mmCIF file of C-alpha atoms in Angstrom:
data_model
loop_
_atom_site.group_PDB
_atom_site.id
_atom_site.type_symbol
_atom_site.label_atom_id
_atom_site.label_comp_id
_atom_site.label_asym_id
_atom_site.label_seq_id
_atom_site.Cartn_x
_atom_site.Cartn_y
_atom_site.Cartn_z
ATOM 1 C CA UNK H 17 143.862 119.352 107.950
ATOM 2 C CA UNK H 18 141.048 122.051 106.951
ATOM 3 C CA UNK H 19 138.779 119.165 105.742
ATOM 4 C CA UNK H 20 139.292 116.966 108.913
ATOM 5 C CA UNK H 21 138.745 120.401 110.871
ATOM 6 C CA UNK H 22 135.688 121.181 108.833
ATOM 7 C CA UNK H 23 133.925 117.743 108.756
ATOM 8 C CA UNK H 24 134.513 117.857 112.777
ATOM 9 C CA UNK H 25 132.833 120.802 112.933
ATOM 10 C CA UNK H 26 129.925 119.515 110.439
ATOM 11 C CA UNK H 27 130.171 116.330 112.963
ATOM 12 C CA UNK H 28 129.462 118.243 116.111
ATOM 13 C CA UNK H 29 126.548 120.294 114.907
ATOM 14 C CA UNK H 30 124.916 117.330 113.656
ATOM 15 C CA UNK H 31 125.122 116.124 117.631
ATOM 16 C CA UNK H 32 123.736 119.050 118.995
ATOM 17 C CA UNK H 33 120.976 118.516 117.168
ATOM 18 C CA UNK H 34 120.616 114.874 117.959
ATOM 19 C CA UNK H 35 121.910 113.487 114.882
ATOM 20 C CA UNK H 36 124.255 110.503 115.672
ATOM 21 C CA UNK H 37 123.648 108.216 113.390
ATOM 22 C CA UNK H 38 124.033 111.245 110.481
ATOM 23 C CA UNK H 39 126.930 112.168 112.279
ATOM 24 C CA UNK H 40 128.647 109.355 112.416
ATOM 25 C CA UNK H 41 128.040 108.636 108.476
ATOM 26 C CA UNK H 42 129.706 112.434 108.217
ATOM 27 C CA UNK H 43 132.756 111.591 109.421
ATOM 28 C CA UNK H 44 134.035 110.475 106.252
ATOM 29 C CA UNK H 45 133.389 108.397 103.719
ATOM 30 C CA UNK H 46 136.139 105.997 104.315
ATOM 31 C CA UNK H 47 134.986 105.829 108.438
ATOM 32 C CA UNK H 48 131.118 104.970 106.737
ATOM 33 C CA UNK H 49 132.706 101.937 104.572
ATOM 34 C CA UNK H 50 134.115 99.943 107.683
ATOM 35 C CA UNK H 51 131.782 100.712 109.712
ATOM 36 C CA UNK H 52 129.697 97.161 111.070
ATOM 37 C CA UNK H 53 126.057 96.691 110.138
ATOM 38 C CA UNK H 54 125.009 96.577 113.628
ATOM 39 C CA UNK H 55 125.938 100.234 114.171
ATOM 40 C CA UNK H 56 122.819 101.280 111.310
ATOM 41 C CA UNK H 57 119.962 102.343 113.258
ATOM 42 C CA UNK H 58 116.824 100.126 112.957
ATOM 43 C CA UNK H 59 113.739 101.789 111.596
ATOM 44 C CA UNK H 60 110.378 100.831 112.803
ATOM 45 C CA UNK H 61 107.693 101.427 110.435
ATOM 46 C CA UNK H 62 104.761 102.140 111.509
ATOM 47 C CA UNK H 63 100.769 100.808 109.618
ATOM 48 C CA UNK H 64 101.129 104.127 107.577
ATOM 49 C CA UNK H 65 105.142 103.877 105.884
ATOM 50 C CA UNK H 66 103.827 99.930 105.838
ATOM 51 C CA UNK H 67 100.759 101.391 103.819
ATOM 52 C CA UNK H 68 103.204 104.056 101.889
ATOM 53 C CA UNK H 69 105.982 101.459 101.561
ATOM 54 C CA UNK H 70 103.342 98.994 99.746
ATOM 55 C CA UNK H 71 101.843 101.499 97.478
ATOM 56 C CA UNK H 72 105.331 102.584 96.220
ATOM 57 C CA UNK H 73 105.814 99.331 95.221
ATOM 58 C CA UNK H 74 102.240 98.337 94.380
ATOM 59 C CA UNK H 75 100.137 101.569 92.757
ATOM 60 C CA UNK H 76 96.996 101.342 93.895
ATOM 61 C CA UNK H 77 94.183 101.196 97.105
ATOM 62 C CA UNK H 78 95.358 99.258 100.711
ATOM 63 C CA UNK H 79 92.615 97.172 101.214
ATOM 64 C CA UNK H 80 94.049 95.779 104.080
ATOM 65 C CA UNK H 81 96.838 95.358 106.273
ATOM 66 C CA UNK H 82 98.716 94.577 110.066
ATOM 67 C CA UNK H 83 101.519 93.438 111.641
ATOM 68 C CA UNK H 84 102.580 89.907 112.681
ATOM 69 C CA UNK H 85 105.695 90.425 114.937
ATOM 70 C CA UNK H 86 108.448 92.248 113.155
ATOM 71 C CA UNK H 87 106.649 92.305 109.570
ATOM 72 C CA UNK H 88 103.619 94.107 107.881
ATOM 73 C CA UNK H 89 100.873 92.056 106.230
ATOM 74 C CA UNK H 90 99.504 94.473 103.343
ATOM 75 C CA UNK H 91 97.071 93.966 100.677
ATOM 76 C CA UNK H 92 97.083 95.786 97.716
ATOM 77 C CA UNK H 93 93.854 96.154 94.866
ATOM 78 C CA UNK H 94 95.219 98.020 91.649
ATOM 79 C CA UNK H 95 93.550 101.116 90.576
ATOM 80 C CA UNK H 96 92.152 98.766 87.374
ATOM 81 C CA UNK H 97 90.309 97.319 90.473
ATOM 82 C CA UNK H 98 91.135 93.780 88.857
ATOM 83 C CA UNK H 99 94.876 93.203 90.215
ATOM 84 C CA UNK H 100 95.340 92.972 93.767
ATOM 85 C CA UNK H 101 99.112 92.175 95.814
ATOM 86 C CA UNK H 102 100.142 90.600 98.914
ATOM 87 C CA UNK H 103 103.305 92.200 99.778
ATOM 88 C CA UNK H 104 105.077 92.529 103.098
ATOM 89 C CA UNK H 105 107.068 95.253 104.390
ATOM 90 C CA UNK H 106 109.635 94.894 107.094
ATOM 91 C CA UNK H 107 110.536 97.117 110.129
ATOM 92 C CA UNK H 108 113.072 98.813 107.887
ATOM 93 C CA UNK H 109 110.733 99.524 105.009
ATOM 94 C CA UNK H 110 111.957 97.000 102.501
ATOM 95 C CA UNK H 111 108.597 95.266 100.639
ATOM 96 C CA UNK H 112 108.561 91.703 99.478
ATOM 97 C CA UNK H 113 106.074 90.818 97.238
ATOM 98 C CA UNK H 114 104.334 87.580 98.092
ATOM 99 C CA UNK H 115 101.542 86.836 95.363
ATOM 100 C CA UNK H 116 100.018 88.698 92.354
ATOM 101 C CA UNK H 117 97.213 87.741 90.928
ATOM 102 C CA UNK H 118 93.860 88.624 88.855
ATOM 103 C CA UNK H 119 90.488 89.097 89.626
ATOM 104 C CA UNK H 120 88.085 89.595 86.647
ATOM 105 C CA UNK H 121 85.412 91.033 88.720
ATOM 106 C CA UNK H 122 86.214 94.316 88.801
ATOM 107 C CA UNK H 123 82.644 95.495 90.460
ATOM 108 C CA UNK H 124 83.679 93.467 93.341
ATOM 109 C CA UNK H 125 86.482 96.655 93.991
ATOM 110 C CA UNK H 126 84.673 99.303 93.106
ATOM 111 C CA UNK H 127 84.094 100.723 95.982
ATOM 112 C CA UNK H 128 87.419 100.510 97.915
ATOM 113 C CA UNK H 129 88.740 101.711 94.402
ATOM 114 C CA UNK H 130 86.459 104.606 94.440
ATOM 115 C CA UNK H 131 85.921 105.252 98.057
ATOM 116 C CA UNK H 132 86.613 109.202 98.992
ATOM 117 C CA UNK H 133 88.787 107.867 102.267
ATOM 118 C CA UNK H 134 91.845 106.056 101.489
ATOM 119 C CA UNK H 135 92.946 103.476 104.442
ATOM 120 C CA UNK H 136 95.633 106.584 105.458
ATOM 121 C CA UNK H 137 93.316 108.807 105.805
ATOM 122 C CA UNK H 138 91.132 106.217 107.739
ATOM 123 C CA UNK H 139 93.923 105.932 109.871
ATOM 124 C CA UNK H 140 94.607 109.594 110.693
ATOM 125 C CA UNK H 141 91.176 109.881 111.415
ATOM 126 C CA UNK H 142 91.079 107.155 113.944
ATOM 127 C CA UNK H 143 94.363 108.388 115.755
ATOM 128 C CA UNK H 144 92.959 112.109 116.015
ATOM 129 C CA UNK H 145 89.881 111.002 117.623
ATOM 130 C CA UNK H 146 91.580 107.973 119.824
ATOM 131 C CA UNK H 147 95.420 108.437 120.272
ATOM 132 C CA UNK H 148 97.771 105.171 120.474
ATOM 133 C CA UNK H 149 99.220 102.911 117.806
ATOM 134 C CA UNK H 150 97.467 101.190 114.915
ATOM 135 C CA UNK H 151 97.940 97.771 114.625
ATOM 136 C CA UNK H 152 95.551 96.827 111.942
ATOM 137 C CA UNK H 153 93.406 98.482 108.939
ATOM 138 C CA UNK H 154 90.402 95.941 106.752
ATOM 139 C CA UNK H 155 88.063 97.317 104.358
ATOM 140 C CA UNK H 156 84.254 96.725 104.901
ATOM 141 C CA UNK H 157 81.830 96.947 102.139
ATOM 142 C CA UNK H 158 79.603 93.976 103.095
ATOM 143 C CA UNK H 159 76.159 95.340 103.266
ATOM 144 C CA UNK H 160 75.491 93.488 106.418
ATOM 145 C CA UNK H 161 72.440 95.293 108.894
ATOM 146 C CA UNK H 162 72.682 98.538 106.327
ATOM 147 C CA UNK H 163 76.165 99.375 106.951
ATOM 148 C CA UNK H 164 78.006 101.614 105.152
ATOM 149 C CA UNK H 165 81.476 100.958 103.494
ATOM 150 C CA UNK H 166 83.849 101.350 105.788
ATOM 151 C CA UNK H 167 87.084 101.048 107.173
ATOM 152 C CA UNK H 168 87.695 99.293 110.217
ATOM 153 C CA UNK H 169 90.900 100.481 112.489
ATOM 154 C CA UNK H 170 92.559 98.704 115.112
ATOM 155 C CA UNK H 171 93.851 101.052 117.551
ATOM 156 C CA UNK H 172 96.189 100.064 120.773
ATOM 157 C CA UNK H 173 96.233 102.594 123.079
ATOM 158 C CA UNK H 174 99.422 103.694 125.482
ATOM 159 C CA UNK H 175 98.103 101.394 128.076
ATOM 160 C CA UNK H 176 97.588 98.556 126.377
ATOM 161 C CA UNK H 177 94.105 98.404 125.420
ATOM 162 C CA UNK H 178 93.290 97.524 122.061
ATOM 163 C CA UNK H 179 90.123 99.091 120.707
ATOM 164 C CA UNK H 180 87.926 98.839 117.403
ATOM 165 C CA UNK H 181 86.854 101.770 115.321
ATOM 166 C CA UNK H 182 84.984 102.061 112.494
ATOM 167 C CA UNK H 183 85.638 105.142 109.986
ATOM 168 C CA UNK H 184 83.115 105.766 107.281
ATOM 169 C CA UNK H 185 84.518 105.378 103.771
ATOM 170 C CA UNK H 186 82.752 108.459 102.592
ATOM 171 C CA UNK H 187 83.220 111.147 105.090
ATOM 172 C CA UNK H 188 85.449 110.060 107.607
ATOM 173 C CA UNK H 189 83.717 109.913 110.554
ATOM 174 C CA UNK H 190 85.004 108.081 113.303
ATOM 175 C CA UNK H 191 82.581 105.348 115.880
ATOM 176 C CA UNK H 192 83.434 102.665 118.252
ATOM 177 C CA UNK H 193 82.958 99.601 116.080
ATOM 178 C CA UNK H 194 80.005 97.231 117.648
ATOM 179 C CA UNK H 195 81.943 93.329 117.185
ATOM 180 C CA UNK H 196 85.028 95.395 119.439
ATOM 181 C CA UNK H 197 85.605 92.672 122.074
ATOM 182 C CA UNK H 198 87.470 94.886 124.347
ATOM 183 C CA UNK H 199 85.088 97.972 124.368
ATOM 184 C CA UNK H 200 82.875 98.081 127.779
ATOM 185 C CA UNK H 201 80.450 100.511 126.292
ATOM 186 C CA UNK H 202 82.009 103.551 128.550
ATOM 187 C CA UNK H 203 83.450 105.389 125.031
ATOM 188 C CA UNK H 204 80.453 107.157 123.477
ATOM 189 C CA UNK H 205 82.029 109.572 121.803
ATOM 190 C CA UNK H 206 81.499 108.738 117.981
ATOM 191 C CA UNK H 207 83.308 111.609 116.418
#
């Protein structure tokens, strides 16, 4: 009787404090066993868990990633800067590796191996200075009109819009990328 009286008690602070799912998995253990799979609370992971997720499972630098529907798309260059992963991570964080393979040019890495800002950080960066939900993260090294390596962030905003920004991969500074499609020239300012 005390432990039924206790774990009620554990039960209905957990509540006040929002905690259903928790609370219902304190009821006891024998209430957790039978209780149906659809009564688990689904976890949407957002680009960074997808990014965290992968790198659990895959040491190493995101060189790229987004979301098709329900899964993450993330690719994954070792710290050697010669193996690289395709792995996919699910709305509940589970990864599935999809290829793994060699590269023996190393010097082709490099720079996303060495770069000071990681794809996360690249992504916090792009969220401080424009707010929503990013949908996709690709490394750019390619020396094309003098550019700098950098990261380029896909950002979807509350209402919908979906803008381009390019973060530098050496401090972090944040600009409206010039190939965004969906940019009519009104946001100039490149944090």
């Amino acid at each position: 009787m005390k432990r039924n009286l206790y774990v009620s008690a554990a039960a209905s602070v957990v509540l006040l404090a929002g905690g259903t799912a928790v609370a219902a998995a304190a009821t006891g253990a024998d209430t957790a066993r039978t209780a149906p799979a659809s009564a688990v609370a689904r976890v949407d992971v957002d680009a960074g868990g997808a990014a965290a997720a992968a790198l659990k499972h895959f040491p190493g630098v995101v060189e790229s990633l987004d979301q098709d529907g329900a899964i993450w798309h993330v690719n994954v260059i070792g710290k050697d800067g010669v193996t690289n992963s395709e792995l996919e991570v699910s709305t509940t964080g589970a990864v599935t590796e999809r290829n793994k393979d060699r590269d023996d040019n190393a010097a082709e890495n490099a720079r996303l191996v060495g770069a000071k800002i990681t794809a996360a950080a690249a992504m916090k960066a792009a969220l401080a200075a424009h707010p929503g939900t990013v949908v996709s993260v690709d490394w750019d090294d390619d020396d094309e009109n003098g550019a700098a390596p950098h990261w380029n962030i896909e950002v979807k905003a509350a209402d919908g819009k979906t803008s381009n920004y390019d973060v530098s991969a050496t401090d972090g500074k944040v600009t409206v990328s010039s190939d965004d499609g969906d940019d009519d020239g009104s946001d100039n300012d490149n944090n």
